[in-house]
Amino acid sequence: MNLFIIGDVHGCYHTFRELLQEWEPATELLIQVGDLVDRGRFAPECVQLARDLELAHPGHTVFLRGNHELEMLKHFGPKGPNPPWLEWGGRATVQQYKGRPDTRREHVAWLQQRPLVWENEHVTVSHAGFADTATPLDPENPQGVLWRRGPLRNLGRRQVVGHTPTADGHTTFDAVSNTLYLDTGAYMGMYLTGVRLSATGELLAEFPVPTSRLDIAPL
């Protein structure tokens, strides 16, 4: 089946819902590259929507872990709180979960189960991409698949990643590493982008959705 891959959502619930109208769940695998939470106004709603989609379409959704989920899990874990995370997005997420402890616990448990990578013979999807490092799947590795900024390694298949916002709000493609970059700055008021790929990695269509002001405007 085709792949429908969505970039970093960052709490932009209304924009996320609009983009999902382009997904064809009967014939496509939905993959989201992580960072559902932080920065936008509706992190809990984005996580709940992802959970609902997973239940409604078993076997047709994959929600990956991003670095923001990793830091959120640390904050609400046994070693929390996590002050650095609070300063780069987490404070808004904590506030959004205030008064909803049961929802928070359910979401934390679900986020703990998110994989770091999805791949087939032709496509590899992760949050930040595979670079030349010995331990790319170590969540704490600053050059690993949750944190890498900079050139990626050519894996012999197409990589699709988010994490690093593109400069102009449009997807970019690096031919050297065969990587498609999907973080088009939703939380910055630019776009949330989805792409339709064939199972062999051919880009079939792009769907940039302008960020809804409901998702980022001050209360």
PDB file of C-alpha atoms in Angstrom:
ATOM      1  CA  MET A   1       0.000   0.000   0.000  1.00  0.00           C
ATOM      2  CA  ASN A   2       1.018   3.629  -0.375  1.00  0.00           C
ATOM      3  CA  LEU A   3       2.461   5.616   2.526  1.00  0.00           C
ATOM      4  CA  PHE A   4       0.962   8.851   3.865  1.00  0.00           C
ATOM      5  CA  ILE A   5       3.636  10.501   6.007  1.00  0.00           C
ATOM      6  CA  ILE A   6       3.023  13.561   8.182  1.00  0.00           C
ATOM      7  CA  GLY A   7       5.623  15.894   9.658  1.00  0.00           C
ATOM      8  CA  ASP A   8       5.907  17.429  13.129  1.00  0.00           C
ATOM      9  CA  VAL A   9       2.455  18.354  14.490  1.00  0.00           C
ATOM     10  CA  HIS A  10       3.483  20.146  17.710  1.00  0.00           C
ATOM     11  CA  GLY A  11       0.063  20.540  19.242  1.00  0.00           C
ATOM     12  CA  CYS A  12      -1.581  21.926  16.085  1.00  0.00           C
ATOM     13  CA  TYR A  13      -4.769  19.905  16.428  1.00  0.00           C
ATOM     14  CA  HIS A  14      -7.057  21.710  13.973  1.00  0.00           C
ATOM     15  CA  THR A  15      -4.361  21.735  11.297  1.00  0.00           C
ATOM     16  CA  PHE A  16      -3.680  18.043  11.928  1.00  0.00           C
ATOM     17  CA  ARG A  17      -7.356  17.195  11.466  1.00  0.00           C
ATOM     18  CA  GLU A  18      -7.528  19.151   8.230  1.00  0.00           C
ATOM     19  CA  LEU A  19      -4.487  17.380   6.800  1.00  0.00           C
ATOM     20  CA  LEU A  20      -5.900  13.980   7.726  1.00  0.00           C
ATOM     21  CA  GLN A  21      -8.738  14.570   5.268  1.00  0.00           C
ATOM     22  CA  GLU A  22      -6.191  13.800   2.533  1.00  0.00           C
ATOM     23  CA  TRP A  23      -5.320  10.393   3.993  1.00  0.00           C
ATOM     24  CA  GLU A  24      -6.975   7.348   2.406  1.00  0.00           C
ATOM     25  CA  PRO A  25      -7.030   4.837   5.278  1.00  0.00           C
ATOM     26  CA  ALA A  26      -8.341   1.930   3.232  1.00  0.00           C
ATOM     27  CA  THR A  27      -5.324   1.952   0.925  1.00  0.00           C
ATOM     28  CA  GLU A  28      -2.569   3.858   2.744  1.00  0.00           C
ATOM     29  CA  LEU A  29      -0.385   3.416   5.798  1.00  0.00           C
ATOM     30  CA  LEU A  30      -0.357   6.585   7.882  1.00  0.00           C
ATOM     31  CA  ILE A  31       3.026   7.375   9.447  1.00  0.00           C
ATOM     32  CA  GLN A  32       3.644  10.405  11.655  1.00  0.00           C
ATOM     33  CA  VAL A  33       7.274  11.267  12.367  1.00  0.00           C
ATOM     34  CA  GLY A  34       6.883  12.225  16.039  1.00  0.00           C
ATOM     35  CA  ASP A  35       6.588  15.489  17.983  1.00  0.00           C
ATOM     36  CA  LEU A  36       2.837  15.445  18.388  1.00  0.00           C
ATOM     37  CA  VAL A  37       3.286  17.509  21.562  1.00  0.00           C
ATOM     38  CA  ASP A  38       4.610  20.910  22.716  1.00  0.00           C
ATOM     39  CA  ARG A  39       4.487  24.461  21.391  1.00  0.00           C
ATOM     40  CA  GLY A  40       0.974  24.474  19.897  1.00  0.00           C
ATOM     41  CA  ARG A  41      -2.154  24.867  22.014  1.00  0.00           C
ATOM     42  CA  PHE A  42      -3.566  21.328  21.808  1.00  0.00           C
ATOM     43  CA  ALA A  43      -0.986  18.665  22.676  1.00  0.00           C
ATOM     44  CA  PRO A  44      -3.419  16.386  24.576  1.00  0.00           C
ATOM     45  CA  GLU A  45      -5.937  16.574  21.756  1.00  0.00           C
ATOM     46  CA  CYS A  46      -3.273  15.622  19.196  1.00  0.00           C
ATOM     47  CA  VAL A  47      -2.199  12.597  21.222  1.00  0.00           C
ATOM     48  CA  GLN A  48      -5.797  11.515  21.731  1.00  0.00           C
ATOM     49  CA  LEU A  49      -6.547  11.867  18.023  1.00  0.00           C
ATOM     50  CA  ALA A  50      -3.548   9.679  17.222  1.00  0.00           C
ATOM     51  CA  ARG A  51      -4.740   7.050  19.698  1.00  0.00           C
ATOM     52  CA  ASP A  52      -8.241   7.152  18.239  1.00  0.00           C
ATOM     53  CA  LEU A  53      -6.900   6.697  14.716  1.00  0.00           C
ATOM     54  CA  GLU A  54      -4.807   3.728  15.819  1.00  0.00           C
ATOM     55  CA  LEU A  55      -7.899   2.068  17.292  1.00  0.00           C
ATOM     56  CA  ALA A  56     -10.135   2.901  14.336  1.00  0.00           C
ATOM     57  CA  HIS A  57      -7.658   1.707  11.681  1.00  0.00           C
ATOM     58  CA  PRO A  58      -5.669  -1.224  13.121  1.00  0.00           C
ATOM     59  CA  GLY A  59      -2.535  -1.961  11.154  1.00  0.00           C
ATOM     60  CA  HIS A  60      -2.851   1.224   9.088  1.00  0.00           C
ATOM     61  CA  THR A  61      -1.181   3.751  11.409  1.00  0.00           C
ATOM     62  CA  VAL A  62       2.311   4.248  12.827  1.00  0.00           C
ATOM     63  CA  PHE A  63       3.075   7.068  15.255  1.00  0.00           C
ATOM     64  CA  LEU A  64       6.793   7.418  15.908  1.00  0.00           C
ATOM     65  CA  ARG A  65       8.501   8.931  18.926  1.00  0.00           C
ATOM     66  CA  GLY A  66      10.081  12.353  18.604  1.00  0.00           C
ATOM     67  CA  ASN A  67      12.547  14.101  20.873  1.00  0.00           C
ATOM     68  CA  HIS A  68       9.720  16.129  22.430  1.00  0.00           C
ATOM     69  CA  GLU A  69       7.911  12.950  23.446  1.00  0.00           C
ATOM     70  CA  LEU A  70      11.156  11.625  24.903  1.00  0.00           C
ATOM     71  CA  GLU A  71      11.587  14.709  27.070  1.00  0.00           C
ATOM     72  CA  MET A  72       7.921  14.704  28.094  1.00  0.00           C
ATOM     73  CA  LEU A  73       8.262  11.099  29.247  1.00  0.00           C
ATOM     74  CA  LYS A  74      11.279  12.058  31.352  1.00  0.00           C
ATOM     75  CA  HIS A  75       9.345  14.881  32.975  1.00  0.00           C
ATOM     76  CA  PHE A  76       6.425  12.683  33.971  1.00  0.00           C
ATOM     77  CA  GLY A  77       8.629   9.689  34.788  1.00  0.00           C
ATOM     78  CA  PRO A  78      10.203   8.650  38.086  1.00  0.00           C
ATOM     79  CA  LYS A  79      13.189  10.983  37.627  1.00  0.00           C
ATOM     80  CA  GLY A  80      11.160  14.069  36.722  1.00  0.00           C
ATOM     81  CA  PRO A  81      10.716  17.022  36.610  1.00  0.00           C
ATOM     82  CA  ASN A  82      12.673  17.959  33.484  1.00  0.00           C
ATOM     83  CA  PRO A  83      13.454  21.721  33.634  1.00  0.00           C
ATOM     84  CA  PRO A  84      15.197  22.001  30.230  1.00  0.00           C
ATOM     85  CA  TRP A  85      12.124  20.572  28.477  1.00  0.00           C
ATOM     86  CA  LEU A  86       9.883  23.091  30.224  1.00  0.00           C
ATOM     87  CA  GLU A  87      11.840  25.898  28.613  1.00  0.00           C
ATOM     88  CA  TRP A  88      11.542  24.647  25.015  1.00  0.00           C
ATOM     89  CA  GLY A  89       7.944  23.620  24.757  1.00  0.00           C
ATOM     90  CA  GLY A  90       7.071  21.524  27.751  1.00  0.00           C
ATOM     91  CA  ARG A  91       5.593  24.238  29.923  1.00  0.00           C
ATOM     92  CA  ALA A  92       2.656  24.671  27.565  1.00  0.00           C
ATOM     93  CA  THR A  93       2.097  20.914  27.446  1.00  0.00           C
ATOM     94  CA  VAL A  94       2.114  20.634  31.247  1.00  0.00           C
ATOM     95  CA  GLN A  95      -0.445  23.422  31.440  1.00  0.00           C
ATOM     96  CA  GLN A  96      -2.646  21.744  28.835  1.00  0.00           C
ATOM     97  CA  TYR A  97      -2.728  18.519  30.867  1.00  0.00           C
ATOM     98  CA  LYS A  98      -3.484  20.379  34.108  1.00  0.00           C
ATOM     99  CA  GLY A  99      -6.650  19.034  35.682  1.00  0.00           C
ATOM    100  CA  ARG A 100      -6.580  15.908  33.488  1.00  0.00           C
ATOM    101  CA  PRO A 101      -4.388  13.443  35.425  1.00  0.00           C
ATOM    102  CA  ASP A 102      -6.098  10.324  34.082  1.00  0.00           C
ATOM    103  CA  THR A 103      -5.726  11.500  30.494  1.00  0.00           C
ATOM    104  CA  ARG A 104      -2.091  12.362  31.114  1.00  0.00           C
ATOM    105  CA  ARG A 105      -1.338   8.916  32.537  1.00  0.00           C
ATOM    106  CA  GLU A 106      -3.034   7.198  29.596  1.00  0.00           C
ATOM    107  CA  HIS A 107      -1.158   9.348  27.097  1.00  0.00           C
ATOM    108  CA  VAL A 108       2.203   8.840  28.800  1.00  0.00           C
ATOM    109  CA  ALA A 109       1.687   5.073  28.730  1.00  0.00           C
ATOM    110  CA  TRP A 110       0.823   5.216  25.035  1.00  0.00           C
ATOM    111  CA  LEU A 111       3.752   7.469  24.155  1.00  0.00           C
ATOM    112  CA  GLN A 112       6.154   5.093  25.918  1.00  0.00           C
ATOM    113  CA  GLN A 113       5.235   2.457  23.347  1.00  0.00           C
ATOM    114  CA  ARG A 114       6.034   4.568  20.288  1.00  0.00           C
ATOM    115  CA  PRO A 115       8.751   3.102  18.037  1.00  0.00           C
ATOM    116  CA  LEU A 116      11.754   5.066  16.848  1.00  0.00           C
ATOM    117  CA  VAL A 117      11.739   3.841  13.254  1.00  0.00           C
ATOM    118  CA  TRP A 118       9.476   2.436  10.562  1.00  0.00           C
ATOM    119  CA  GLU A 119      10.989   0.949   7.415  1.00  0.00           C
ATOM    120  CA  ASN A 120      10.521  -1.375   4.488  1.00  0.00           C
ATOM    121  CA  GLU A 121      12.991  -2.362   1.777  1.00  0.00           C
ATOM    122  CA  HIS A 122      12.786   1.059   0.119  1.00  0.00           C
ATOM    123  CA  VAL A 123      11.862   3.655   2.761  1.00  0.00           C
ATOM    124  CA  THR A 124      13.064   4.465   6.280  1.00  0.00           C
ATOM    125  CA  VAL A 125      11.077   6.900   8.400  1.00  0.00           C
ATOM    126  CA  SER A 126      12.348   8.327  11.687  1.00  0.00           C
ATOM    127  CA  HIS A 127      12.139  11.589  13.559  1.00  0.00           C
ATOM    128  CA  ALA A 128      15.561  13.065  12.784  1.00  0.00           C
ATOM    129  CA  GLY A 129      17.271  10.517  10.539  1.00  0.00           C
ATOM    130  CA  PHE A 130      20.243   8.166  10.435  1.00  0.00           C
ATOM    131  CA  ALA A 131      23.704   9.714  10.373  1.00  0.00           C
ATOM    132  CA  ASP A 132      27.208   8.305  10.692  1.00  0.00           C
ATOM    133  CA  THR A 133      27.120   7.314  14.348  1.00  0.00           C
ATOM    134  CA  ALA A 134      27.677   3.978  16.029  1.00  0.00           C
ATOM    135  CA  THR A 135      24.470   4.072  18.091  1.00  0.00           C
ATOM    136  CA  PRO A 136      21.759   5.797  16.023  1.00  0.00           C
ATOM    137  CA  LEU A 137      18.925   4.203  18.034  1.00  0.00           C
ATOM    138  CA  ASP A 138      20.204   5.412  21.394  1.00  0.00           C
ATOM    139  CA  PRO A 139      17.548   7.989  22.395  1.00  0.00           C
ATOM    140  CA  GLU A 140      20.164  10.081  24.211  1.00  0.00           C
ATOM    141  CA  ASN A 141      22.650  10.141  21.319  1.00  0.00           C
ATOM    142  CA  PRO A 142      22.746  13.753  20.056  1.00  0.00           C
ATOM    143  CA  GLN A 143      23.549  12.402  16.582  1.00  0.00           C
ATOM    144  CA  GLY A 144      20.876   9.682  16.740  1.00  0.00           C
ATOM    145  CA  VAL A 145      17.439   9.373  15.195  1.00  0.00           C
ATOM    146  CA  LEU A 146      15.759  11.659  17.750  1.00  0.00           C
ATOM    147  CA  TRP A 147      18.237  14.544  17.726  1.00  0.00           C
ATOM    148  CA  ARG A 148      20.394  14.717  14.604  1.00  0.00           C
ATOM    149  CA  ARG A 149      20.774  18.110  12.941  1.00  0.00           C
ATOM    150  CA  GLY A 150      22.849  18.113   9.816  1.00  0.00           C
ATOM    151  CA  PRO A 151      23.661  15.809   6.903  1.00  0.00           C
ATOM    152  CA  LEU A 152      22.375  12.251   7.008  1.00  0.00           C
ATOM    153  CA  ARG A 153      23.805   9.011   5.719  1.00  0.00           C
ATOM    154  CA  ASN A 154      22.690   7.469   2.436  1.00  0.00           C
ATOM    155  CA  LEU A 155      21.106   4.177   3.495  1.00  0.00           C
ATOM    156  CA  GLY A 156      20.519   2.896  -0.013  1.00  0.00           C
ATOM    157  CA  ARG A 157      16.834   3.702   0.458  1.00  0.00           C
ATOM    158  CA  ARG A 158      14.826   6.872   0.867  1.00  0.00           C
ATOM    159  CA  GLN A 159      14.809   8.480   4.301  1.00  0.00           C
ATOM    160  CA  VAL A 160      11.853  10.595   5.420  1.00  0.00           C
ATOM    161  CA  VAL A 161      12.355  12.747   8.524  1.00  0.00           C
ATOM    162  CA  GLY A 162      11.014  15.719  10.440  1.00  0.00           C
ATOM    163  CA  HIS A 163      12.700  17.463  13.399  1.00  0.00           C
ATOM    164  CA  THR A 164      14.557  20.245  11.557  1.00  0.00           C
ATOM    165  CA  PRO A 165      12.145  22.908  10.255  1.00  0.00           C
ATOM    166  CA  THR A 166      12.743  23.834   6.653  1.00  0.00           C
ATOM    167  CA  ALA A 167      13.655  27.434   5.949  1.00  0.00           C
ATOM    168  CA  ASP A 168      10.647  28.389   3.834  1.00  0.00           C
ATOM    169  CA  GLY A 169       7.832  26.172   5.091  1.00  0.00           C
ATOM    170  CA  HIS A 170       8.110  23.744   2.198  1.00  0.00           C
ATOM    171  CA  THR A 171       9.539  20.248   2.071  1.00  0.00           C
ATOM    172  CA  THR A 172      13.140  19.896   0.985  1.00  0.00           C
ATOM    173  CA  PHE A 173      14.989  16.993  -0.582  1.00  0.00           C
ATOM    174  CA  ASP A 174      18.664  16.159  -0.144  1.00  0.00           C
ATOM    175  CA  ALA A 175      19.774  14.075  -3.107  1.00  0.00           C
ATOM    176  CA  VAL A 176      23.110  13.098  -1.549  1.00  0.00           C
ATOM    177  CA  SER A 177      21.499  11.214   1.321  1.00  0.00           C
ATOM    178  CA  ASN A 178      18.200  10.591  -0.504  1.00  0.00           C
ATOM    179  CA  THR A 179      16.286  12.297   2.329  1.00  0.00           C
ATOM    180  CA  LEU A 180      12.961  14.107   2.314  1.00  0.00           C
ATOM    181  CA  TYR A 181      12.515  16.656   5.113  1.00  0.00           C
ATOM    182  CA  LEU A 182       8.916  17.133   6.299  1.00  0.00           C
ATOM    183  CA  ASP A 183       9.000  19.560   9.222  1.00  0.00           C
ATOM    184  CA  THR A 184       7.544  22.630   7.531  1.00  0.00           C
ATOM    185  CA  GLY A 185       7.101  24.747  10.644  1.00  0.00           C
ATOM    186  CA  ALA A 186       3.514  24.155  11.720  1.00  0.00           C
ATOM    187  CA  TYR A 187       4.048  25.625  15.177  1.00  0.00           C
ATOM    188  CA  MET A 188       5.737  28.676  13.617  1.00  0.00           C
ATOM    189  CA  GLY A 189       2.621  29.497  11.623  1.00  0.00           C
ATOM    190  CA  MET A 190       3.772  28.041   8.316  1.00  0.00           C
ATOM    191  CA  TYR A 191       2.543  24.609   7.205  1.00  0.00           C
ATOM    192  CA  LEU A 192       1.862  21.079   8.373  1.00  0.00           C
ATOM    193  CA  THR A 193       2.755  18.849   5.461  1.00  0.00           C
ATOM    194  CA  GLY A 194       1.848  15.321   4.481  1.00  0.00           C
ATOM    195  CA  VAL A 195       3.298  13.421   1.543  1.00  0.00           C
ATOM    196  CA  ARG A 196       1.998  10.416  -0.333  1.00  0.00           C
ATOM    197  CA  LEU A 197       4.723   7.959  -1.303  1.00  0.00           C
ATOM    198  CA  SER A 198       4.528   4.667  -3.091  1.00  0.00           C
ATOM    199  CA  ALA A 199       5.778   1.663  -1.152  1.00  0.00           C
ATOM    200  CA  THR A 200       8.994   1.971  -3.159  1.00  0.00           C
ATOM    201  CA  GLY A 201       9.537   5.586  -2.065  1.00  0.00           C
ATOM    202  CA  GLU A 202       8.337   7.478  -5.131  1.00  0.00           C
ATOM    203  CA  LEU A 203       6.861  10.850  -4.204  1.00  0.00           C
ATOM    204  CA  LEU A 204       3.299  10.892  -5.536  1.00  0.00           C
ATOM    205  CA  ALA A 205       1.838  14.035  -3.973  1.00  0.00           C
ATOM    206  CA  GLU A 206       2.380  16.703  -1.314  1.00  0.00           C
ATOM    207  CA  PHE A 207      -0.270  18.268   0.920  1.00  0.00           C
ATOM    208  CA  PRO A 208       0.864  21.447   2.708  1.00  0.00           C
ATOM    209  CA  VAL A 209      -1.839  22.792   5.040  1.00  0.00           C
ATOM    210  CA  PRO A 210      -1.436  26.329   6.428  1.00  0.00           C
ATOM    211  CA  THR A 211      -1.390  26.351  10.214  1.00  0.00           C
ATOM    212  CA  SER A 212      -4.756  27.239  11.723  1.00  0.00           C
ATOM    213  CA  ARG A 213      -4.573  30.334  13.898  1.00  0.00           C
ATOM    214  CA  LEU A 214      -6.651  28.405  16.437  1.00  0.00           C
ATOM    215  CA  ASP A 215      -3.606  26.202  17.061  1.00  0.00           C
ATOM    216  CA  ILE A 216      -1.023  28.878  17.770  1.00  0.00           C
ATOM    217  CA  ALA A 217      -2.755  32.197  18.539  1.00  0.00           C
ATOM    218  CA  PRO A 218      -2.533  33.375  22.172  1.00  0.00           C
ATOM    219  CA  LEU A 219      -5.601  32.767  24.327  1.00  0.00           C
TER     220      LEU A 219
END
